[in-house]
């Protein structure tokens, strides 16, 4: 479907971590059409800032975003100057081909870093609503555990749904009572994933992280075949990419 531009209202804004905020935007339900895994752009001072849509389509005109504030970014500062409850903001949606097929019977292997979790949340919610029996394994990576800003939600899914599993991954050691993995995400996958050929795989993160994970999956036999990431479109691979960043 072609992208459309509309005006949405900021319904709520809440703090998820030291620098990540959750926004709920409301717009015309007839215009807010998207598929699980797609993204939108917020139009700020003529710039289009992309953000994954973090909720499944609901027909209610609600859009959930996970927005990270980066103090060194002019775009981030300009955006946060506009963000307050009741404010109106221009939205363009929807984009991206990294989309969940609801009738796909394959297991889902979801791999995210940082706010890449937002895209996975949309996919998870949509899948659980339609096929709760489909196996889903979410891997969510960050430098520190505090950056897994909705870890409790992921653990709730794992407790509530028999076929959902969650592996948190952090790079910095020193966590107490942590049942996840302390390692880089590509190394964690290499050591713990035996097969990936039967799954539909979605990856969300920086280009370096995504391509490092792709390389890891390529070393698992039989090789994974169905791998989706928006990075493939906006940052096609060039020589030298493949390091987590």
GROMACS .gro file of N, CA and C in nm, residues 5 14 30 43 69 75 79 86-87 113 123 131 139 145 155 178 180 212 233:
model
   57
    5UNK      N    1   0.050   1.049   0.443
    5UNK     CA    2   0.089   1.143   0.548
    5UNK      C    3  -0.036   1.195   0.618
   14UNK      N    4   0.577   0.823   2.813
   14UNK     CA    5   0.627   0.770   2.939
   14UNK      C    6   0.774   0.732   2.926
   30UNK      N    7  -0.896   0.505   0.990
   30UNK     CA    8  -0.907   0.465   0.850
   30UNK      C    9  -0.779   0.492   0.772
   43UNK      N   10   0.771   1.366   1.081
   43UNK     CA   11   0.822   1.479   1.004
   43UNK      C   12   0.853   1.593   1.101
   69UNK      N   13   1.636   0.916   2.310
   69UNK     CA   14   1.689   1.052   2.306
   69UNK      C   15   1.841   1.047   2.302
   75UNK      N   16   1.850   1.619   1.533
   75UNK     CA   17   1.715   1.571   1.504
   75UNK      C   18   1.643   1.528   1.632
   79UNK      N   19   1.305   1.691   1.775
   79UNK     CA   20   1.186   1.609   1.796
   79UNK      C   21   1.133   1.625   1.938
   86UNK      N   22  -0.078   1.606   2.389
   86UNK     CA   23  -0.167   1.698   2.320
   86UNK      C   24  -0.108   1.759   2.195
   87UNK      N   25   0.022   1.747   2.178
   87UNK     CA   26   0.087   1.804   2.060
   87UNK      C   27   0.047   1.726   1.935
  113UNK      N   28   1.850  -0.560   1.877
  113UNK     CA   29   1.942  -0.487   1.964
  113UNK      C   30   1.879  -0.352   1.995
  123UNK      N   31   0.560  -0.754   1.589
  123UNK     CA   32   0.551  -0.888   1.530
  123UNK      C   33   0.501  -0.989   1.632
  131UNK      N   34  -0.180  -1.680   1.610
  131UNK     CA   35  -0.129  -1.818   1.620
  131UNK      C   36  -0.046  -1.833   1.747
  139UNK      N   37   1.554  -1.302   2.091
  139UNK     CA   38   1.686  -1.267   2.144
  139UNK      C   39   1.693  -1.115   2.144
  145UNK      N   40   2.216  -0.441   3.108
  145UNK     CA   41   2.081  -0.490   3.133
  145UNK      C   42   1.981  -0.376   3.146
  155UNK      N   43   0.959  -1.121   2.952
  155UNK     CA   44   0.950  -1.232   3.047
  155UNK      C   45   0.803  -1.270   3.072
  178UNK      N   46   2.122  -1.291   3.694
  178UNK     CA   47   2.086  -1.271   3.553
  178UNK      C   48   2.090  -1.407   3.483
  180UNK      N   49   2.036  -1.457   3.164
  180UNK     CA   50   2.060  -1.442   3.022
  180UNK      C   51   2.204  -1.476   2.985
  212UNK      N   52   2.665  -0.883   1.115
  212UNK     CA   53   2.739  -0.979   1.197
  212UNK      C   54   2.650  -1.099   1.230
  233UNK      N   55   1.762  -0.283   0.299
  233UNK     CA   56   1.715  -0.181   0.206
  233UNK      C   57   1.787  -0.048   0.225
   0.00000   0.00000   0.00000
